mmCIF file of C-alpha atoms in Angstrom:
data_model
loop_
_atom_site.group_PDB
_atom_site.id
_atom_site.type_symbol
_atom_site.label_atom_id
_atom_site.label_comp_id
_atom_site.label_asym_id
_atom_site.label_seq_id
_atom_site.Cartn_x
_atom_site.Cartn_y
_atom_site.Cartn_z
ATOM 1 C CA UNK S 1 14.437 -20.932 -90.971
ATOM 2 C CA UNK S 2 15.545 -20.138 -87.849
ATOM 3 C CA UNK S 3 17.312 -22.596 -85.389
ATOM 4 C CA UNK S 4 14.784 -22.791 -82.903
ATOM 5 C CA UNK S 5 12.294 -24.049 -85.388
ATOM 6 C CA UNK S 6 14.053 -26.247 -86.970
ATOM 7 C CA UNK S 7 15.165 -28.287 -83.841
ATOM 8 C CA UNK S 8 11.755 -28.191 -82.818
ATOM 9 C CA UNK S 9 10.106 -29.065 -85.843
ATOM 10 C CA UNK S 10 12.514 -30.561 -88.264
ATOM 11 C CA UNK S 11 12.839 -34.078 -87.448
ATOM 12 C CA UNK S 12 12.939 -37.577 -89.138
ATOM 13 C CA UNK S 13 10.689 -40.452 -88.125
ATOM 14 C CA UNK S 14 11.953 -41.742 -84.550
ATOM 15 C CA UNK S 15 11.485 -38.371 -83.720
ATOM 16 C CA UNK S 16 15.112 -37.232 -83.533
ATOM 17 C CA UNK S 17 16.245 -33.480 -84.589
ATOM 18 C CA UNK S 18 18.134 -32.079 -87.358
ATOM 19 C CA UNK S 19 21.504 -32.135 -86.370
ATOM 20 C CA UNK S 20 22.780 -28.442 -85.148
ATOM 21 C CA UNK S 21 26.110 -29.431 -87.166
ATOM 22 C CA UNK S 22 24.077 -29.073 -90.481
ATOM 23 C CA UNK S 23 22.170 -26.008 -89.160
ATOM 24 C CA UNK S 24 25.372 -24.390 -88.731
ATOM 25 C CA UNK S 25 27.030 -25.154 -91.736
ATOM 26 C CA UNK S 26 23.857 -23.270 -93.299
ATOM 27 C CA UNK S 27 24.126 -20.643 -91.268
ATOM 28 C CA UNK S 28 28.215 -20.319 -91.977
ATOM 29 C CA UNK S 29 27.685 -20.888 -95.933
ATOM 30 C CA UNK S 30 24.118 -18.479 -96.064
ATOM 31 C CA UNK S 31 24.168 -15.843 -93.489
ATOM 32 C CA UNK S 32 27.522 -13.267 -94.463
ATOM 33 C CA UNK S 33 26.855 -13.376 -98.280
ATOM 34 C CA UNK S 34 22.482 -12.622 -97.235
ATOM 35 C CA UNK S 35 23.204 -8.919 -98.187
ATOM 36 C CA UNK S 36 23.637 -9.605 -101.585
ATOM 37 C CA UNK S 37 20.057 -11.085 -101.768
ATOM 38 C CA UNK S 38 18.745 -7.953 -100.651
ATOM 39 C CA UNK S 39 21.000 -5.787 -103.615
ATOM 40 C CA UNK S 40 19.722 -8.045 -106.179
ATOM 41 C CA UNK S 41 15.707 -7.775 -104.470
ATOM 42 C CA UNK S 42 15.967 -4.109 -104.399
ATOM 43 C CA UNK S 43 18.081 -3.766 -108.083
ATOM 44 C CA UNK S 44 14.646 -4.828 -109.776
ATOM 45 C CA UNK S 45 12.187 -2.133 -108.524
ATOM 46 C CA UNK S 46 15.162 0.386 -109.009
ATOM 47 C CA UNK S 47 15.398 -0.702 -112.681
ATOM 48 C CA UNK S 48 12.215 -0.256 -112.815
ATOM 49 C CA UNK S 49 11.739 2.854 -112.386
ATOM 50 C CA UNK S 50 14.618 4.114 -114.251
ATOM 51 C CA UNK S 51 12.937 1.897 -116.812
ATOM 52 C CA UNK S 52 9.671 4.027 -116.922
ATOM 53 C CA UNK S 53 11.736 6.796 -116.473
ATOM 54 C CA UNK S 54 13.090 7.034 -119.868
ATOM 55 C CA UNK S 55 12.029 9.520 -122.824
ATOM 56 C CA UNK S 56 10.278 7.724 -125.257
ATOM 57 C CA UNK S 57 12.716 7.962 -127.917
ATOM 58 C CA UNK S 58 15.435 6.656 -126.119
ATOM 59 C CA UNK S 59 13.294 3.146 -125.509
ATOM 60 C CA UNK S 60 15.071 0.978 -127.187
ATOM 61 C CA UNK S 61 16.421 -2.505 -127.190
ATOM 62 C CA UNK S 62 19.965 -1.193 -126.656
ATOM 63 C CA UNK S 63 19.213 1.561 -124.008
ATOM 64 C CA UNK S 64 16.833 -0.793 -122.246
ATOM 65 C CA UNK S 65 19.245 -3.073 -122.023
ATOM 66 C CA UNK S 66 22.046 -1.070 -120.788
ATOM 67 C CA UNK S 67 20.061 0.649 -118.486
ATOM 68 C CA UNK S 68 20.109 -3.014 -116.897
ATOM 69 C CA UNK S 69 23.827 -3.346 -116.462
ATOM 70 C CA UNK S 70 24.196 0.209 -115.405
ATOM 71 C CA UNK S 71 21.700 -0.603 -112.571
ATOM 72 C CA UNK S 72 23.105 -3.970 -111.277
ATOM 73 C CA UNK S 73 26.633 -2.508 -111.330
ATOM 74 C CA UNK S 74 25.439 0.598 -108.951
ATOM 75 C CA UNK S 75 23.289 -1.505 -106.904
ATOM 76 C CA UNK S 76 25.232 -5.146 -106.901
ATOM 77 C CA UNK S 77 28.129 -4.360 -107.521
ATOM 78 C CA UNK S 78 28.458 -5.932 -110.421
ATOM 79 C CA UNK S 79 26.692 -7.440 -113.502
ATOM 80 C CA UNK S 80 24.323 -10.121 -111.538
ATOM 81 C CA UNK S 81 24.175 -14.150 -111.980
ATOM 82 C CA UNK S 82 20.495 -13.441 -112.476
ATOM 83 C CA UNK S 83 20.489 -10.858 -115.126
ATOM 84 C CA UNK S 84 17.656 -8.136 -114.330
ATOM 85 C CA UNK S 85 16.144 -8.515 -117.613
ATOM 86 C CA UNK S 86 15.442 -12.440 -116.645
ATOM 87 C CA UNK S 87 13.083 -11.683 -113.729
ATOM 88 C CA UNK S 88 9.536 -12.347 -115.775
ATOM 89 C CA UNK S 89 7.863 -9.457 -114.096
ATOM 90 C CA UNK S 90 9.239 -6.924 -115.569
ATOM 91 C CA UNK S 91 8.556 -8.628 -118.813
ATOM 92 C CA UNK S 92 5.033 -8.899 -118.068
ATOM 93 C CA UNK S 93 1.895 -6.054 -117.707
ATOM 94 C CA UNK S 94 0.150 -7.652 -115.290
ATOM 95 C CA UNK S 95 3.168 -7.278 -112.758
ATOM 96 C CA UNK S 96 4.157 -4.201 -113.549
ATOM 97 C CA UNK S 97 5.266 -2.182 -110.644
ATOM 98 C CA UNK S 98 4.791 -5.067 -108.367
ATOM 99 C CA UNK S 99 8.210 -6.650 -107.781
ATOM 100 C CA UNK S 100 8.746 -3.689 -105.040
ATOM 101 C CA UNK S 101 5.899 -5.694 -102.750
ATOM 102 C CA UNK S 102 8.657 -8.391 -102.235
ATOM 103 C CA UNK S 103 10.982 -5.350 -100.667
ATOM 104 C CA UNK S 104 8.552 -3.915 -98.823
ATOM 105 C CA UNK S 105 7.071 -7.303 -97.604
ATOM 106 C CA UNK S 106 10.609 -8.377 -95.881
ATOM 107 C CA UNK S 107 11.173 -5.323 -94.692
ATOM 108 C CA UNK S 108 7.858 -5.586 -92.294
ATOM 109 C CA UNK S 109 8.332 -9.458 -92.069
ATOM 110 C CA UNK S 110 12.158 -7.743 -90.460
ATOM 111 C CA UNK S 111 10.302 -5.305 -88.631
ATOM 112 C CA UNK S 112 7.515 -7.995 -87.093
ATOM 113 C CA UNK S 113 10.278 -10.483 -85.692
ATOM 114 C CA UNK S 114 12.053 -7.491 -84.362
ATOM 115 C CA UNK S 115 9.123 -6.419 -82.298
ATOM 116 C CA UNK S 116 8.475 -9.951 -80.713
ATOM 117 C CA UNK S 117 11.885 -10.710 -80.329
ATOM 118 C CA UNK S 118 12.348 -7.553 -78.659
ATOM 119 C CA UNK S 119 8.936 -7.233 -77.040
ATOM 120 C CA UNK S 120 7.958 -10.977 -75.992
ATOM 121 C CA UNK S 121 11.185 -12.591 -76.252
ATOM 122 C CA UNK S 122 10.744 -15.565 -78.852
ATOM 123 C CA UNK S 123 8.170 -16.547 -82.021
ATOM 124 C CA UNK S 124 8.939 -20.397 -81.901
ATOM 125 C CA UNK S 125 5.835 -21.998 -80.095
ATOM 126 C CA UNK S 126 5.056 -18.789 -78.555
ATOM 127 C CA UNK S 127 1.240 -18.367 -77.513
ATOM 128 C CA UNK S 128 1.364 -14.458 -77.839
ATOM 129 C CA UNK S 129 2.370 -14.504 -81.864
ATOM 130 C CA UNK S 130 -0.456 -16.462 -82.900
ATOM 131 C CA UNK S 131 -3.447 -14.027 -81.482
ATOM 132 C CA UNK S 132 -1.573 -10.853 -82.031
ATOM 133 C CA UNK S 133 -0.721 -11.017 -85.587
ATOM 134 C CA UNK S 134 -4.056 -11.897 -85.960
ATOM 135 C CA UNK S 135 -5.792 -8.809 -84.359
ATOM 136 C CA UNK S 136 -2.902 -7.049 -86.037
ATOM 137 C CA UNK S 137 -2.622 -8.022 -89.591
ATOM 138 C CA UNK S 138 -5.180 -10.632 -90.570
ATOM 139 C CA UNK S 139 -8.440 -9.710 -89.309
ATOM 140 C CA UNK S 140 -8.405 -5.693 -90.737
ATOM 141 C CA UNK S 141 -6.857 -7.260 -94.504
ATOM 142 C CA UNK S 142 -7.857 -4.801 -96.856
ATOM 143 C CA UNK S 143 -9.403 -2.655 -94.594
ATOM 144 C CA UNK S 144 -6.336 -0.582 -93.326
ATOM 145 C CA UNK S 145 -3.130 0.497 -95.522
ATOM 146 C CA UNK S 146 -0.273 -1.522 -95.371
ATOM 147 C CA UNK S 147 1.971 0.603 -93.991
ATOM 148 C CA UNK S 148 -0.627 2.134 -91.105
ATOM 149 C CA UNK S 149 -0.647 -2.012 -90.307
ATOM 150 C CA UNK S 150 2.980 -2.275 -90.093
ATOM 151 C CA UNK S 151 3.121 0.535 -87.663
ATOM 152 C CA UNK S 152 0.471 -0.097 -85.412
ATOM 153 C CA UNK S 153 1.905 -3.436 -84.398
ATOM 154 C CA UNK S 154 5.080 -2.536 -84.492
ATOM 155 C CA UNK S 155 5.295 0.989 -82.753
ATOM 156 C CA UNK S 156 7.013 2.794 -85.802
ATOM 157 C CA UNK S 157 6.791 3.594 -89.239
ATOM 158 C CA UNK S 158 7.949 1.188 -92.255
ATOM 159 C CA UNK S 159 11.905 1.360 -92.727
ATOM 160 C CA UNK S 160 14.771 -1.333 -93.825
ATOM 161 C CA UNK S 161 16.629 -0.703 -90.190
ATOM 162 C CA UNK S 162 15.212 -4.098 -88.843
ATOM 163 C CA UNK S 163 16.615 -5.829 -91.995
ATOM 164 C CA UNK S 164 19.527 -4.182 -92.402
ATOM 165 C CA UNK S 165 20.240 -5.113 -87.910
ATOM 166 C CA UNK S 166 19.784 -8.682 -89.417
ATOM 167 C CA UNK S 167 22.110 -8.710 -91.971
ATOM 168 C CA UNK S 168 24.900 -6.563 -89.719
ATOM 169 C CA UNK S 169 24.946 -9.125 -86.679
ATOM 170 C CA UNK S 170 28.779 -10.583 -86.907
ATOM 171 C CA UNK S 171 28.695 -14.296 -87.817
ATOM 172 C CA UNK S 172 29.787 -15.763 -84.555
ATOM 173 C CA UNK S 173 27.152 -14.320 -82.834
ATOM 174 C CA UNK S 174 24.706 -14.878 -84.996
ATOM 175 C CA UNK S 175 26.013 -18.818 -84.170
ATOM 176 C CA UNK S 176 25.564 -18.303 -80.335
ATOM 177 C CA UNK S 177 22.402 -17.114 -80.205
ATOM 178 C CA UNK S 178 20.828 -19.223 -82.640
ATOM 179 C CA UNK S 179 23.019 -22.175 -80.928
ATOM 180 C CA UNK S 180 21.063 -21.676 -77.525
ATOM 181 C CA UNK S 181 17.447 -21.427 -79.273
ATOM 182 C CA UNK S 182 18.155 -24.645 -80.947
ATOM 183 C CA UNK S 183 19.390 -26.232 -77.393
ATOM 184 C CA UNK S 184 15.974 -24.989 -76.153
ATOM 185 C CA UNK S 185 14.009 -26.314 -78.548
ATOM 186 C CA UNK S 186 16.170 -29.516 -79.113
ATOM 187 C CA UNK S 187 14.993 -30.718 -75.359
ATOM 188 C CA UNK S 188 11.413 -30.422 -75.346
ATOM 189 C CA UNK S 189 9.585 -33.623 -76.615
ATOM 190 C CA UNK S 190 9.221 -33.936 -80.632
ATOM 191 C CA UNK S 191 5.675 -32.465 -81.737
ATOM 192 C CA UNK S 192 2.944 -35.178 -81.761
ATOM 193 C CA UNK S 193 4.421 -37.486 -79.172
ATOM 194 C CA UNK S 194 2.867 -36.390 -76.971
ATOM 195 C CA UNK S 195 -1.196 -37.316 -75.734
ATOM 196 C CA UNK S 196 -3.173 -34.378 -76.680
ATOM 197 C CA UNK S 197 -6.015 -33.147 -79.218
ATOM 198 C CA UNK S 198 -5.360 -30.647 -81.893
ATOM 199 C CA UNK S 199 -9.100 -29.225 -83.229
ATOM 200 C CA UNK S 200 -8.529 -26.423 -86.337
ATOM 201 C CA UNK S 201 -12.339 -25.841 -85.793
ATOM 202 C CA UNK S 202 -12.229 -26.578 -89.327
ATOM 203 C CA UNK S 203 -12.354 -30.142 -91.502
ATOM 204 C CA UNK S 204 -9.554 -31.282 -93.362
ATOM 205 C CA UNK S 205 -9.163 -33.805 -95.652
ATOM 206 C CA UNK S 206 -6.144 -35.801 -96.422
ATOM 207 C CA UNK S 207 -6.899 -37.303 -100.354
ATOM 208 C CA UNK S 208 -4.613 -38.919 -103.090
ATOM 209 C CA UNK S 209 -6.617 -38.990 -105.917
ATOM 210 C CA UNK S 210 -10.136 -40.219 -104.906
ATOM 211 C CA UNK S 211 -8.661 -41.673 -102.419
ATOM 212 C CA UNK S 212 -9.317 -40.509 -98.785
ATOM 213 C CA UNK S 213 -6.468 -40.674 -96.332
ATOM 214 C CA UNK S 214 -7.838 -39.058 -93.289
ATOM 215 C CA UNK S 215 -10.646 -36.834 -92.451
ATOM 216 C CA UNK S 216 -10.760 -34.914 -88.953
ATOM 217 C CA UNK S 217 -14.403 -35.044 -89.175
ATOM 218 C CA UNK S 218 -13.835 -38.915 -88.543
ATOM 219 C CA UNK S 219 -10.793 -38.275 -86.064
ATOM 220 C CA UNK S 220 -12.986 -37.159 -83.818
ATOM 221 C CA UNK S 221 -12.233 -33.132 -85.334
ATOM 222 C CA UNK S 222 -8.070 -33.976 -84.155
ATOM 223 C CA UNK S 223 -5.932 -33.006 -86.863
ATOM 224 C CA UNK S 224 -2.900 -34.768 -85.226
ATOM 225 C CA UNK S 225 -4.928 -38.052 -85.057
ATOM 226 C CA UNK S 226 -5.403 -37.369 -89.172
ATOM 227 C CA UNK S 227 -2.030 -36.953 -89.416
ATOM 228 C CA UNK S 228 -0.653 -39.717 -88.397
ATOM 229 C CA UNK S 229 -3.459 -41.795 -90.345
ATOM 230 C CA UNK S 230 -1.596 -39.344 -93.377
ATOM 231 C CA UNK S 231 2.250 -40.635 -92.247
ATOM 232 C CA UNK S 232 0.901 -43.964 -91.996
ATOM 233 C CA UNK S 233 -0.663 -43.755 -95.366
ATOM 234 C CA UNK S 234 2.913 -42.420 -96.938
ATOM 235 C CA UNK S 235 4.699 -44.770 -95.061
ATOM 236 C CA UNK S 236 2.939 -47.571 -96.275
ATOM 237 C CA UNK S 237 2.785 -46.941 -99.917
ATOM 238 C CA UNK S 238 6.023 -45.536 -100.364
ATOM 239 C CA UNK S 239 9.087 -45.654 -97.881
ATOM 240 C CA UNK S 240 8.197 -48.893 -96.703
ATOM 241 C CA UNK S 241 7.984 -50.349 -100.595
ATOM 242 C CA UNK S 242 11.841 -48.192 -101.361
#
């Protein structure tokens, strides 16, 4: 996740952040070798189609199976850690043609953060994200086509440029800027310590087993006052007892 949220959200029990020394030694160790996550994402849907592609004589378990190592060595660069032929949906009917929704989904996940970023500055905490991908995304579903979704919120039509920006920005950089969202986020107050009523407009229940933790119905409809009736809960019936 990104820096920003995980100062702001990722913190241990007195409240304190993660450290940004162990944020940046994921970013160092994750973010130059990212690319090759892509090659191997986009090496499955292109297998698949040369898959589908292939006279039906020449369908065999040989063919098939070279077919495989020709694609990973034109797309990854090399026979892959995770052999093609081990992702299960290609071995499956029910998902076939279906493992390019994973591309296309990151690219407009790429192409979403882009257009806040760009348009109302940050995502982490920010009042605008919450209402627009709403009106955006959620609320037509089904209604509209993907891609018309994508491109009404975003101003422009469905490509990988957003990804591929993410994947080009030069290491250090990449450690600056996400070095001065986690100092922003690091100073404000850790989430929940703070007075103030949380209502879903929904109930939850907290349960373990038949057991009921907490119930916002009986917090007074405050799903931070049921939470902390939930960390109590843990608290007491595990880390305490360790």
């Amino acid at each position: 996740g990104d820096a920003g949220w995980r100062a702001r959200y990722a913190r241990d029990r007195d409240g304190k952040a993660v450290p940004w020394e162990l944020v940046e030694e994921d970013l160092q160790s994750t973010h130059p070798y990212k690319v090759f996550g892509l090659r191997a994402m986009i090496a499955v849907p292109y297998f698949e189609k040369a898959l589908y592609e292939l006279p039906e004589e020449k369908v065999t378990a040989e063919e098939v199976k070279k077919l495989a190592d020709e694609v990973e060595m034109k797309i990854q660069g090399g026979l892959s850690g995770r052999p093609l032929l081990s992702v299960p949906h290609l071995l499956a009917d029910e998902a076939s043609c279906y493992y390019h929704g994973y591309v296309l989904a990151e690219m407009a996940v790429q192409q979403t953060r882009r257009y806040f970023l760009k348009e109302h500055g940050n995502i982490v905490d920010n009042p605008k994200v919450g209402p627009i991908l709403e009106e955006s995304y959620w609320k037509p579903g089904n209604s509209e086509l993907f891609l018309d979704l994508v491109e009404k919120l975003t101003g422009g039509p469905l490509t990988g440029e957003a990804w591929v920006e993410a994947l080009k920005v030069p290491l250090e950089e990449k450690l600056s800027k996400e070095k001065q969202d986690y100092e922003k986020m690091v100073a404000l107050p850790a989430p929940g310590s703070q007075e103030g009523k949380v209502d879903l407009d929904m109930r939850v229940r907290f349960v373990d087993g038949d057991t009921v933790i907490a119930d916002t119905k009986e917090a007074g409809d405050d799903f931070l006052a049921a939470c902390k009736q939930f960390e109590k809960y843990i608290q007491e019936k595990y880390l305490l007892k360790a």
